[in-house]
Short mmCIF file of C-alpha atoms and ligand atoms in Angstrom, two decimals:
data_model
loop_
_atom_site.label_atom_id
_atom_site.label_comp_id
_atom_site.label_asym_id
_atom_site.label_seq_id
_atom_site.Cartn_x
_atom_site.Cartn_y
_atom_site.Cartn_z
CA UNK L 1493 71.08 -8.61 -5.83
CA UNK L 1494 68.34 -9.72 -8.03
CA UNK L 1495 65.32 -11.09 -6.67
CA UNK L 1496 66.28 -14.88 -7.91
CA UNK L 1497 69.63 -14.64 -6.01
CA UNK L 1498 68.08 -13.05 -3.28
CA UNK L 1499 65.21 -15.61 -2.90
CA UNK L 1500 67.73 -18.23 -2.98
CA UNK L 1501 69.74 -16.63 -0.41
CA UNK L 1502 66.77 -16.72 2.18
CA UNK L 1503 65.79 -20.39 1.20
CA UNK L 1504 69.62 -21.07 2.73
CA UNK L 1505 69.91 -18.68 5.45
CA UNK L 1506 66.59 -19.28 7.57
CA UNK L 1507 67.11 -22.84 7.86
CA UNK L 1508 71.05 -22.67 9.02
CA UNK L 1509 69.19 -19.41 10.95
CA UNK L 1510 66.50 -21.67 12.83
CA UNK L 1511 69.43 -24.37 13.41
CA UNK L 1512 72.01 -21.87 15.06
CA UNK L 1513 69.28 -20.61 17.20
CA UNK L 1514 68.89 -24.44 18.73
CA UNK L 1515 72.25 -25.22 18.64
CA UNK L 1516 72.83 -26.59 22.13
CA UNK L 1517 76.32 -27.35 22.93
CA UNK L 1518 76.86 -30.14 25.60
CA UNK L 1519 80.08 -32.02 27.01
CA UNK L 1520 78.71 -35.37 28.18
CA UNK L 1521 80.01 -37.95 29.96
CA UNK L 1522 78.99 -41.38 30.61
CA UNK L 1523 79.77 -44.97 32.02
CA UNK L 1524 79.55 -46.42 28.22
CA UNK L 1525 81.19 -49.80 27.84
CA UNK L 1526 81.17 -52.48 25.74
CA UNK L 1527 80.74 -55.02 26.76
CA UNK L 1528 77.78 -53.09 28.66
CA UNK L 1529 77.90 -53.38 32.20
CA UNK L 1530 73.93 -52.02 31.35
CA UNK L 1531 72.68 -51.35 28.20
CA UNK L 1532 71.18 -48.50 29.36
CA UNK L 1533 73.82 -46.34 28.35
CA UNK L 1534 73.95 -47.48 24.74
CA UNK L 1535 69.98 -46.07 24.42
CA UNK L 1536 71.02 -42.36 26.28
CA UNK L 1537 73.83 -42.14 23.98
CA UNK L 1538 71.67 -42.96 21.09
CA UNK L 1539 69.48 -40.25 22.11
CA UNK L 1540 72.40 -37.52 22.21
CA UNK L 1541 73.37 -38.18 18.86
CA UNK L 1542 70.22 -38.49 17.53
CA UNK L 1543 68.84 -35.10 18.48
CA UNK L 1544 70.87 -32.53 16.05
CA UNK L 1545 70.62 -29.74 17.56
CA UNK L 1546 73.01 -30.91 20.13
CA UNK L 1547 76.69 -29.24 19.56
CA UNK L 1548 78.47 -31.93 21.29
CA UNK L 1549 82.02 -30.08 22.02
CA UNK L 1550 83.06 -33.62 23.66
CA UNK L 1551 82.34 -37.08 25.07
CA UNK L 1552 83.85 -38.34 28.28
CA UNK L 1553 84.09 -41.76 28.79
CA UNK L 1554 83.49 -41.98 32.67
CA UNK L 1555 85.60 -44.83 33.94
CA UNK L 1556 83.86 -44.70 37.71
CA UNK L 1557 84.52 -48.51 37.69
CA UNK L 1558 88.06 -48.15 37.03
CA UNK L 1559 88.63 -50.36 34.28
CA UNK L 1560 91.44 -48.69 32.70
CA UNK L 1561 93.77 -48.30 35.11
CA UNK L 1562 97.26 -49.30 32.96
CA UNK L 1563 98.97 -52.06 32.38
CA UNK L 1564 98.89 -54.08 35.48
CA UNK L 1565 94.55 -54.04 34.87
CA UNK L 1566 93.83 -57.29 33.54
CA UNK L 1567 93.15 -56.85 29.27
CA UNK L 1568 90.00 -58.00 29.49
CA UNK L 1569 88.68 -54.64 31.00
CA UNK L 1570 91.26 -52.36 29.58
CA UNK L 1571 89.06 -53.16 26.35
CA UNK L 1572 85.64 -52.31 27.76
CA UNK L 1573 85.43 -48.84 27.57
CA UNK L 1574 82.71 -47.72 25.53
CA UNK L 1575 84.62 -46.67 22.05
CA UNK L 1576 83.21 -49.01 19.67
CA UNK L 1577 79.52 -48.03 20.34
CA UNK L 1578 80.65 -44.37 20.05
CA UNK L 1579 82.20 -44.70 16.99
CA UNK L 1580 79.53 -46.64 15.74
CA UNK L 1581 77.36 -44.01 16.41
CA UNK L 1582 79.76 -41.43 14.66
CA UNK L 1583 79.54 -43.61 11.94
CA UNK L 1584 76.01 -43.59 11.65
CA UNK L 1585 75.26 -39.81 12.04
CA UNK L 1586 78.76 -38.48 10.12
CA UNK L 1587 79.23 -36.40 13.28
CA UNK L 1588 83.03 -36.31 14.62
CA UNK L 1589 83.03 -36.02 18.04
CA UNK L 1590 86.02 -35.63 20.61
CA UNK L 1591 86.17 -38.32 23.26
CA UNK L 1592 88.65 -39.68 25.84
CA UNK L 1593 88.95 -41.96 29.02
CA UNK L 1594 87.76 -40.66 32.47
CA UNK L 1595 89.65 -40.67 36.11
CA UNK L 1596 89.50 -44.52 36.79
CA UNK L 1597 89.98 -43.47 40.73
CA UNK L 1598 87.32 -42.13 43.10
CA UNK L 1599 88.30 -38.40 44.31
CA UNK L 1600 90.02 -38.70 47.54
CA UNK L 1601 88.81 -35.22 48.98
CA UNK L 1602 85.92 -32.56 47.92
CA UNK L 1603 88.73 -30.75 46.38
CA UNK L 1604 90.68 -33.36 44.66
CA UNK L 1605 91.69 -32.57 41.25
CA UNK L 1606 92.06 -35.55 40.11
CA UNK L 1607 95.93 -34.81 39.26
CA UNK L 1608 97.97 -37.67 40.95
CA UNK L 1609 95.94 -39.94 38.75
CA UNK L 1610 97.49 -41.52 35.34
CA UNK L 1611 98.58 -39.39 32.88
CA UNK L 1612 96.86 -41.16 29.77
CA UNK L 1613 93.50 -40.26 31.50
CA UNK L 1614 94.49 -36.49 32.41
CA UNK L 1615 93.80 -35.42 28.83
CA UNK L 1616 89.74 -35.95 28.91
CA UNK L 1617 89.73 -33.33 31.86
CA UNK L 1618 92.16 -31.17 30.12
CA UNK L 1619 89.73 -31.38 26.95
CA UNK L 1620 86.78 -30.89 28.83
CA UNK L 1621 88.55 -27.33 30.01
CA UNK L 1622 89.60 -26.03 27.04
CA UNK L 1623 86.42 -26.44 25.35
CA UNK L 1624 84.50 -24.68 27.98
CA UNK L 1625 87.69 -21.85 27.70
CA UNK L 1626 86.90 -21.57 24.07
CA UNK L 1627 83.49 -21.68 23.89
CA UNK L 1628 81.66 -18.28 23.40
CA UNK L 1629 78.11 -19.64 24.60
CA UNK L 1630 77.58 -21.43 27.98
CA UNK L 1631 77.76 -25.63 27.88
CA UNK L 1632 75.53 -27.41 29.06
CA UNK L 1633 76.82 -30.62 31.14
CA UNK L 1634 75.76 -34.16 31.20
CA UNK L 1635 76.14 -36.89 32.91
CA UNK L 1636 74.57 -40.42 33.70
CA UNK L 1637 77.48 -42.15 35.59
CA UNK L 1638 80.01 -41.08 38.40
CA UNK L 1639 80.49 -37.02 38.90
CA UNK L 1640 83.92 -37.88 38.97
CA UNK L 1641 85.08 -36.03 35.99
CA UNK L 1642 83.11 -33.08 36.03
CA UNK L 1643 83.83 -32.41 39.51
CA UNK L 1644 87.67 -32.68 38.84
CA UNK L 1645 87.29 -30.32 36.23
CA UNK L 1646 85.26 -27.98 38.20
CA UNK L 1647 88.26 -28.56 41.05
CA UNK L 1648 90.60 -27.66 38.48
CA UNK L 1649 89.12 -23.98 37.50
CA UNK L 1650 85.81 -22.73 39.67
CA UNK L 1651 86.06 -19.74 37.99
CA UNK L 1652 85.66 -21.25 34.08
CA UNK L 1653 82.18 -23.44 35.10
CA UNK L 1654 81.02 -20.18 36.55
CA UNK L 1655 80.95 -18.07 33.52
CA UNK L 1656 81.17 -21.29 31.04
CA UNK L 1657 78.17 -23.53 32.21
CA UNK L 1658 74.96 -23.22 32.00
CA UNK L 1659 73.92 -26.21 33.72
CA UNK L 1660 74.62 -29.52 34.82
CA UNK L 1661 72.06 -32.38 34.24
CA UNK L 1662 73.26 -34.71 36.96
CA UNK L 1663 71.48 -38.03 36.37
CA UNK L 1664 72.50 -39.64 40.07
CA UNK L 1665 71.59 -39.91 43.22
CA UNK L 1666 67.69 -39.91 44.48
CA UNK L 1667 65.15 -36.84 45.41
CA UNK L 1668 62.38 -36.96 47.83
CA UNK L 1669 59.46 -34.38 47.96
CA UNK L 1670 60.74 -33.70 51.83
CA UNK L 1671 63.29 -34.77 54.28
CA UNK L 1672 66.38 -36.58 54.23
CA UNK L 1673 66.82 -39.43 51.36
CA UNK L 1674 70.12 -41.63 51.83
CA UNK L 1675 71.35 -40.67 48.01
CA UNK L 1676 73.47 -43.68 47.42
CA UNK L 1677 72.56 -45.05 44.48
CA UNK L 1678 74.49 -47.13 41.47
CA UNK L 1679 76.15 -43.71 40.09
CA UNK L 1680 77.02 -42.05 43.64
CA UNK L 1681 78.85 -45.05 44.81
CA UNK L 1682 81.03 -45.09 41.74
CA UNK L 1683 82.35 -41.67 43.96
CA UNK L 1684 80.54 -40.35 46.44
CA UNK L 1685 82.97 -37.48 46.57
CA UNK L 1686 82.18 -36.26 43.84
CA UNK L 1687 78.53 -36.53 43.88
CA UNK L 1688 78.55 -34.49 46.84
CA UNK L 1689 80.96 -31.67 45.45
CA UNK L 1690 78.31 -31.06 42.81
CA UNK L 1691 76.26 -29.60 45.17
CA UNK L 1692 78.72 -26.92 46.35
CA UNK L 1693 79.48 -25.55 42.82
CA UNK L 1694 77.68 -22.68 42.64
CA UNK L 1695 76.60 -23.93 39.16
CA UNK L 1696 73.02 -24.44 38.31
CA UNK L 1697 71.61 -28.32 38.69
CA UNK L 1698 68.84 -30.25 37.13
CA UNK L 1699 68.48 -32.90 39.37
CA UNK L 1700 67.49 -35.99 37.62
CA UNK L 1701 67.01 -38.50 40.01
CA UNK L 1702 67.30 -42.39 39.64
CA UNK L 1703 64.28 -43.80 41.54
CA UNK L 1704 63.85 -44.92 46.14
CA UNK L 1705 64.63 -48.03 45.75
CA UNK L 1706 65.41 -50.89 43.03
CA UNK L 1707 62.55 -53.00 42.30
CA UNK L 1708 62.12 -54.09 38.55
CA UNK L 1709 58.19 -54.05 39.19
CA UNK L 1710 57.62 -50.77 40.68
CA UNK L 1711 58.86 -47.64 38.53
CA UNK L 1712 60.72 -44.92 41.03
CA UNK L 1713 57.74 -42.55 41.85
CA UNK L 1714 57.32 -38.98 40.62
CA UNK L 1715 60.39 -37.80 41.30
CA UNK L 1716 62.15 -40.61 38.77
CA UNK L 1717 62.78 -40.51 35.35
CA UNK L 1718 62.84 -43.84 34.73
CA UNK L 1719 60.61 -45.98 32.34
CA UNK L 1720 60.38 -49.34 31.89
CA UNK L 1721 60.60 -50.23 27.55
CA UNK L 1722 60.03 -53.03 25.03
CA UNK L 1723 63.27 -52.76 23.62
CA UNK L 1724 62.52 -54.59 20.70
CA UNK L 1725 60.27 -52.01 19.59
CA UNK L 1726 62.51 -49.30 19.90
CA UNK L 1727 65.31 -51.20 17.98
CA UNK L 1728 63.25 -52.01 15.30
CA UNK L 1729 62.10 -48.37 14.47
CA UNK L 1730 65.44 -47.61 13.71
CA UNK L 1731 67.20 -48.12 9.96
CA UNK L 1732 69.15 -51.10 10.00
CA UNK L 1733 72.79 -49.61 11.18
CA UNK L 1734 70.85 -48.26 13.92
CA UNK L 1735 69.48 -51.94 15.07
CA UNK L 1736 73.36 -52.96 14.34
CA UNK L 1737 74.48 -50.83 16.89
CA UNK L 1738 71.74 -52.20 19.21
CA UNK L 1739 72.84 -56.12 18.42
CA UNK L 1740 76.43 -55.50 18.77
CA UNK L 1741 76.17 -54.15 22.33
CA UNK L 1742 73.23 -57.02 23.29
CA UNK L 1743 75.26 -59.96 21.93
CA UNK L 1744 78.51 -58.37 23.50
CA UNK L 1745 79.73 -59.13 20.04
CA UNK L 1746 83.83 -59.28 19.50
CA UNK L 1747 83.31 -58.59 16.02
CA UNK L 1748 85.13 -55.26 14.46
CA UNK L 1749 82.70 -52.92 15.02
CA UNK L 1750 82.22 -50.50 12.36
CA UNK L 1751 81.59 -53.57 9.75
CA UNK L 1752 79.34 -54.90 12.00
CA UNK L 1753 76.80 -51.80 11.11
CA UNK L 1754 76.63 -53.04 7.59
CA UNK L 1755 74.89 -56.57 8.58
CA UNK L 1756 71.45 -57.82 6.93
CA UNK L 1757 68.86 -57.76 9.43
CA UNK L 1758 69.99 -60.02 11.97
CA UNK L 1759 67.60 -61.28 15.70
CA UNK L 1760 67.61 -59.18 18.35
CA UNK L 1761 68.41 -60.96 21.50
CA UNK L 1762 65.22 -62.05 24.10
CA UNK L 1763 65.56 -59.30 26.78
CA UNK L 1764 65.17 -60.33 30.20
CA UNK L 1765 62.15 -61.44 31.35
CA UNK L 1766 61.08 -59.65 34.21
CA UNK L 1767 57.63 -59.14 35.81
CA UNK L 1768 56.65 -61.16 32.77
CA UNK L 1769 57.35 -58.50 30.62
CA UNK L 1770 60.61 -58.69 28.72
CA UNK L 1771 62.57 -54.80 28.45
CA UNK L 1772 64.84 -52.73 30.91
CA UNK L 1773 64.57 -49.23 32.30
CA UNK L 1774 65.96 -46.62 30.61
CA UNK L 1775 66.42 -43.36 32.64
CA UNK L 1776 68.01 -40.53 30.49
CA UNK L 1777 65.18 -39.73 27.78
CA UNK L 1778 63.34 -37.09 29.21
CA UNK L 1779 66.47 -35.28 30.98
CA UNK L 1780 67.99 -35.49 27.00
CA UNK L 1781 64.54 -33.79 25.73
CA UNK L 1782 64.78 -30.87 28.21
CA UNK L 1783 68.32 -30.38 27.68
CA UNK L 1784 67.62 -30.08 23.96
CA UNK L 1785 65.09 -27.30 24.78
CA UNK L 1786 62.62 -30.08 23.26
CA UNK L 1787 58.89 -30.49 23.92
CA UNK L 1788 56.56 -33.37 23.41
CA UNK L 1789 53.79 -33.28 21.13
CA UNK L 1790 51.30 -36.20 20.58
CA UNK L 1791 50.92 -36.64 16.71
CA UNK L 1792 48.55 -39.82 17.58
CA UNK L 1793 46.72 -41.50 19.49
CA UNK L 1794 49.83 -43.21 20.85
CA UNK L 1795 52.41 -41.98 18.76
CA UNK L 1796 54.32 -38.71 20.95
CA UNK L 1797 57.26 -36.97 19.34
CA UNK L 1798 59.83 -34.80 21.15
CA UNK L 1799 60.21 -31.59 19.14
CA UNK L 1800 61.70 -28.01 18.76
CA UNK L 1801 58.44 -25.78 19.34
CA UNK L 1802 59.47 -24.57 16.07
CA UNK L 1803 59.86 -28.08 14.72
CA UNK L 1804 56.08 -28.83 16.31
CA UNK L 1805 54.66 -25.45 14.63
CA UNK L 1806 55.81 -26.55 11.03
CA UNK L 1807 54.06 -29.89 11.41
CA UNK L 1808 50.98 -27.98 12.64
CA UNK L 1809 51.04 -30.16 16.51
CA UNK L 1810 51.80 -27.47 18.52
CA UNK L 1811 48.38 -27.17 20.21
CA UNK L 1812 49.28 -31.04 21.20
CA UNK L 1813 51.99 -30.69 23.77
CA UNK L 1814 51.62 -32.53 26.57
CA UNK L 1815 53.31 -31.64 29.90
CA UNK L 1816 54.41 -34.87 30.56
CA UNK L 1817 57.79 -33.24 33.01
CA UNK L 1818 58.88 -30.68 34.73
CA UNK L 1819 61.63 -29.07 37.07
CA UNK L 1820 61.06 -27.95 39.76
CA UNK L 1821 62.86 -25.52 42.37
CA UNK L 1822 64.43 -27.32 45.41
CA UNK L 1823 66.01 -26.43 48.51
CA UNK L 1824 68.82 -28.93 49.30
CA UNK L 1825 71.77 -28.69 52.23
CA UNK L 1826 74.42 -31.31 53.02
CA UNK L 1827 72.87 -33.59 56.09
CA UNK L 1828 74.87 -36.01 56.62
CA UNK L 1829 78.56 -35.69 54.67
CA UNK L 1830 78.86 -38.60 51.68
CA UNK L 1831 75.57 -39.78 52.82
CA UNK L 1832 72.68 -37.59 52.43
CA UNK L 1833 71.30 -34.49 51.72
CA UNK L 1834 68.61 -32.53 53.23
CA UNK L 1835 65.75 -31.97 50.05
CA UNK L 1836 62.80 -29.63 50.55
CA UNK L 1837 60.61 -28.66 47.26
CA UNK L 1838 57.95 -26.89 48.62
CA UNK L 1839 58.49 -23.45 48.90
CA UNK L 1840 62.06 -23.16 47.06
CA UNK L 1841 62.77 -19.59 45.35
CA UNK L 1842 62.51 -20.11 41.89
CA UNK L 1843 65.83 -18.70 41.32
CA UNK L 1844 67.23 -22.01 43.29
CA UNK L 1845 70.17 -23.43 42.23
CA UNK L 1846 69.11 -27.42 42.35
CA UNK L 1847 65.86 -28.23 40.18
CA UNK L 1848 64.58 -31.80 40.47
CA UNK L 1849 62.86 -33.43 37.59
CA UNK L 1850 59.30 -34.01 38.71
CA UNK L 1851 56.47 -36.11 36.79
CA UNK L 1852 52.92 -35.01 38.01
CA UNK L 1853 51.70 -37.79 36.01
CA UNK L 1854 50.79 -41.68 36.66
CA UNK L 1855 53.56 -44.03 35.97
CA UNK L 1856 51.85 -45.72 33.02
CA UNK L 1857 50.86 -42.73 31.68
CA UNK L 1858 55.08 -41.72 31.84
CA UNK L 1859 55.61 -44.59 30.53
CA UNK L 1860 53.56 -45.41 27.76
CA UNK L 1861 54.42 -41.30 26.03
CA UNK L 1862 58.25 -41.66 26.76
CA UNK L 1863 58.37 -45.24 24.87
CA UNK L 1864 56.85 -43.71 22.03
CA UNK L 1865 59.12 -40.87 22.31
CA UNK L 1866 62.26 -42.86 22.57
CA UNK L 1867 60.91 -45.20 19.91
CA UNK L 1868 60.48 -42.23 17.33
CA UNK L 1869 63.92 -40.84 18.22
CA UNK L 1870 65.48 -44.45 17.74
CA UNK L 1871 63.61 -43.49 14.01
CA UNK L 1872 65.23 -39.91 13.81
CA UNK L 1873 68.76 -40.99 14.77
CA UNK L 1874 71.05 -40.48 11.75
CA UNK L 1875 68.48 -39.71 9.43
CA1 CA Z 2400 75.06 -44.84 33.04
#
């Protein structure tokens, strides 16, 4: 080969190189609806499409509120699950992912595949399966609603999540640093079940939990991801299909919804106003960066960026990380069945197979970085 060809040959290769070596492939699944029942969902999905190096092998719309039940389910709701934002977000990245409806009925036993229920929502599972059977590296799996689906799945072949996944980010439920914590929050009701079956999979969990108790003034304490956001902010970073996609879901818009991306720059609805301070939590951000085998560097004085360590070492920040998160090895046991588990994280073997996110920093200082995070990955997304 002569040197030119050769030259050019390694200017292609090392970058599609670097990329295969992130490549993370993840089957996620979340309560996504639009109308949103919280907008929450709209931001975490934002975030999985915005970070590349995520291989997603499919999307499962988890239906924990059973909203698409058939034909006797009144129209209104058989509409709401959350394809338009996903296509819209297709749309704006040129990624084509695979998507389909969840179970729309809780499991009935810890064992319960899921099989009695309709057949139009029997094909998500059936996806989810055969792209774990197919796939040659282990998946990672995500969720931020009801464990309904991936539990079924699991139900359905033990065997395949064994040697197929790598690890489950379950984004439910709520950790304390000792003792017994009744888990029911939002996502566990949706099926308690199946929350609970999680925890007898044999399958490696990161723990992400929600926060003790619901108070829009008082973030969830150091073992919560959540962050409270200026949502405004975060919309604004992005290019103008991105703030589209924002404004469609905040103004429940009935509009068509890929034509709606193309809109001049159009107001962005007042958020709430709580605690004087208009926003909403977000939860998923951090669990997303860890997934993606991400770090987060601060580039300025209050501008943090969740990177590849390779990604941080090209830009010449990777002296700046800042351990904002961690997991950390747990000890948990069924206490009470479909009510609460028994959580001890002092003194777990490292090898455990629950880890629970933990934040060993102040809740303003959590807050402030992961806004700027999620603001500069509301900048990233489809560029
Ligand atoms: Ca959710």
């Amino acid at each position: 080969m002569n040197p030119k060809r050769l030259f050019l040959a390694c200017v292609l290769l090392i970058p599609m190189l670097v990329l295969a070596e992130t490549r993370v492939p993840i089957i996620y699944s979340t309560d996504l609806y639009h109308p949103p029942s919280d907008p929450d969902d709209h931001f975490d999905t934002a975030v999985l499409f915005a970070m590349k190096e995520f291989d997603i092998r499919c999307v499962i719309l988890d239906n924990g509120l059973g909203r698409q039940v058939g034909p006797e389910v009144k129209a209104e709701f058989r509409h709401r699950i959350g394809r338009p934002p996903l296509e819209q977000l297709m749309r704006i990245t040129g990624r084509q992912v695979k998507y389909g409806p969840g179970l729309p009925q809780k499991l009935s036993s810890a064992t319960d595949q899921g099989l009695q229920q309709p057949p139009e929502n029997q094909a998500s599972i059936e996806m989810m399966l055969s792209e774990l059977r197919a796939s040659e590296q282990k998946v990672t799996l995500f969720l931020n609603g009801s464990c309904r689906d991936f539990a079924a799945a699991f139900n359905r072949d033990p065997e395949l999540f064994r040697q197929k996944v790598k690890a489950i980010y379950c984004n439910a439920g709520i950790v304390v640093e000792k003792g017994v914590a009744a888990q029911i929050d939002y996502n566990v009701e949706l099926d308690p079940i199946a929350f609970f079956r999680l925890f007898e999979t044999g399958v490696p969990i990161y723990w992400c939990s929600t926060r003790p108790k619901m108070s829009e003034r008082a973030p969830g304490g150091p073992y919560s991801t959540n962050f409270w956001i200026h949502e405004q902010r975060i919309i604004r970073a992005g290019s103008l299909p991105v703030q589209n996609y924002f404004i469609y879901c905040l103004t429940a818009s009935k509009e068509p919804h890929l034509p709606f991306l193309d809109k001049e720059q159009q107001k962005i609805p007042t958020p709430r106003g709580i605690a004087g301070d208009g926003g909403r939590f977000i939860w998923c951000t951090a669990p997303f960066v860890h997934a993606a085998g991400r770090s987060i560097y601060r580039k300025g004085i209050a501008d943090f960026h969740a990177l590849q360590p390779a990604e941080a070492e090209r830009q010449g920040i990777a002296d700046a990380k800042v351990d904002l998160f961690t997991f950390v090895p747990a000890n948990v046991k069924p206490k009470e069945p479909l009510k609460s588990l028994e959580i001890d994280v002092k003194g777990a073997a490292a090898d455990s197979q629950v880890k629970v996110f933990h934040r060993p920093v102040t809740d303003t200082d959590y807050r402030s970085v992961m806004e700027s995070v999620l603001t500069n990955l509301s900048a990233e997304l489809g560029k």
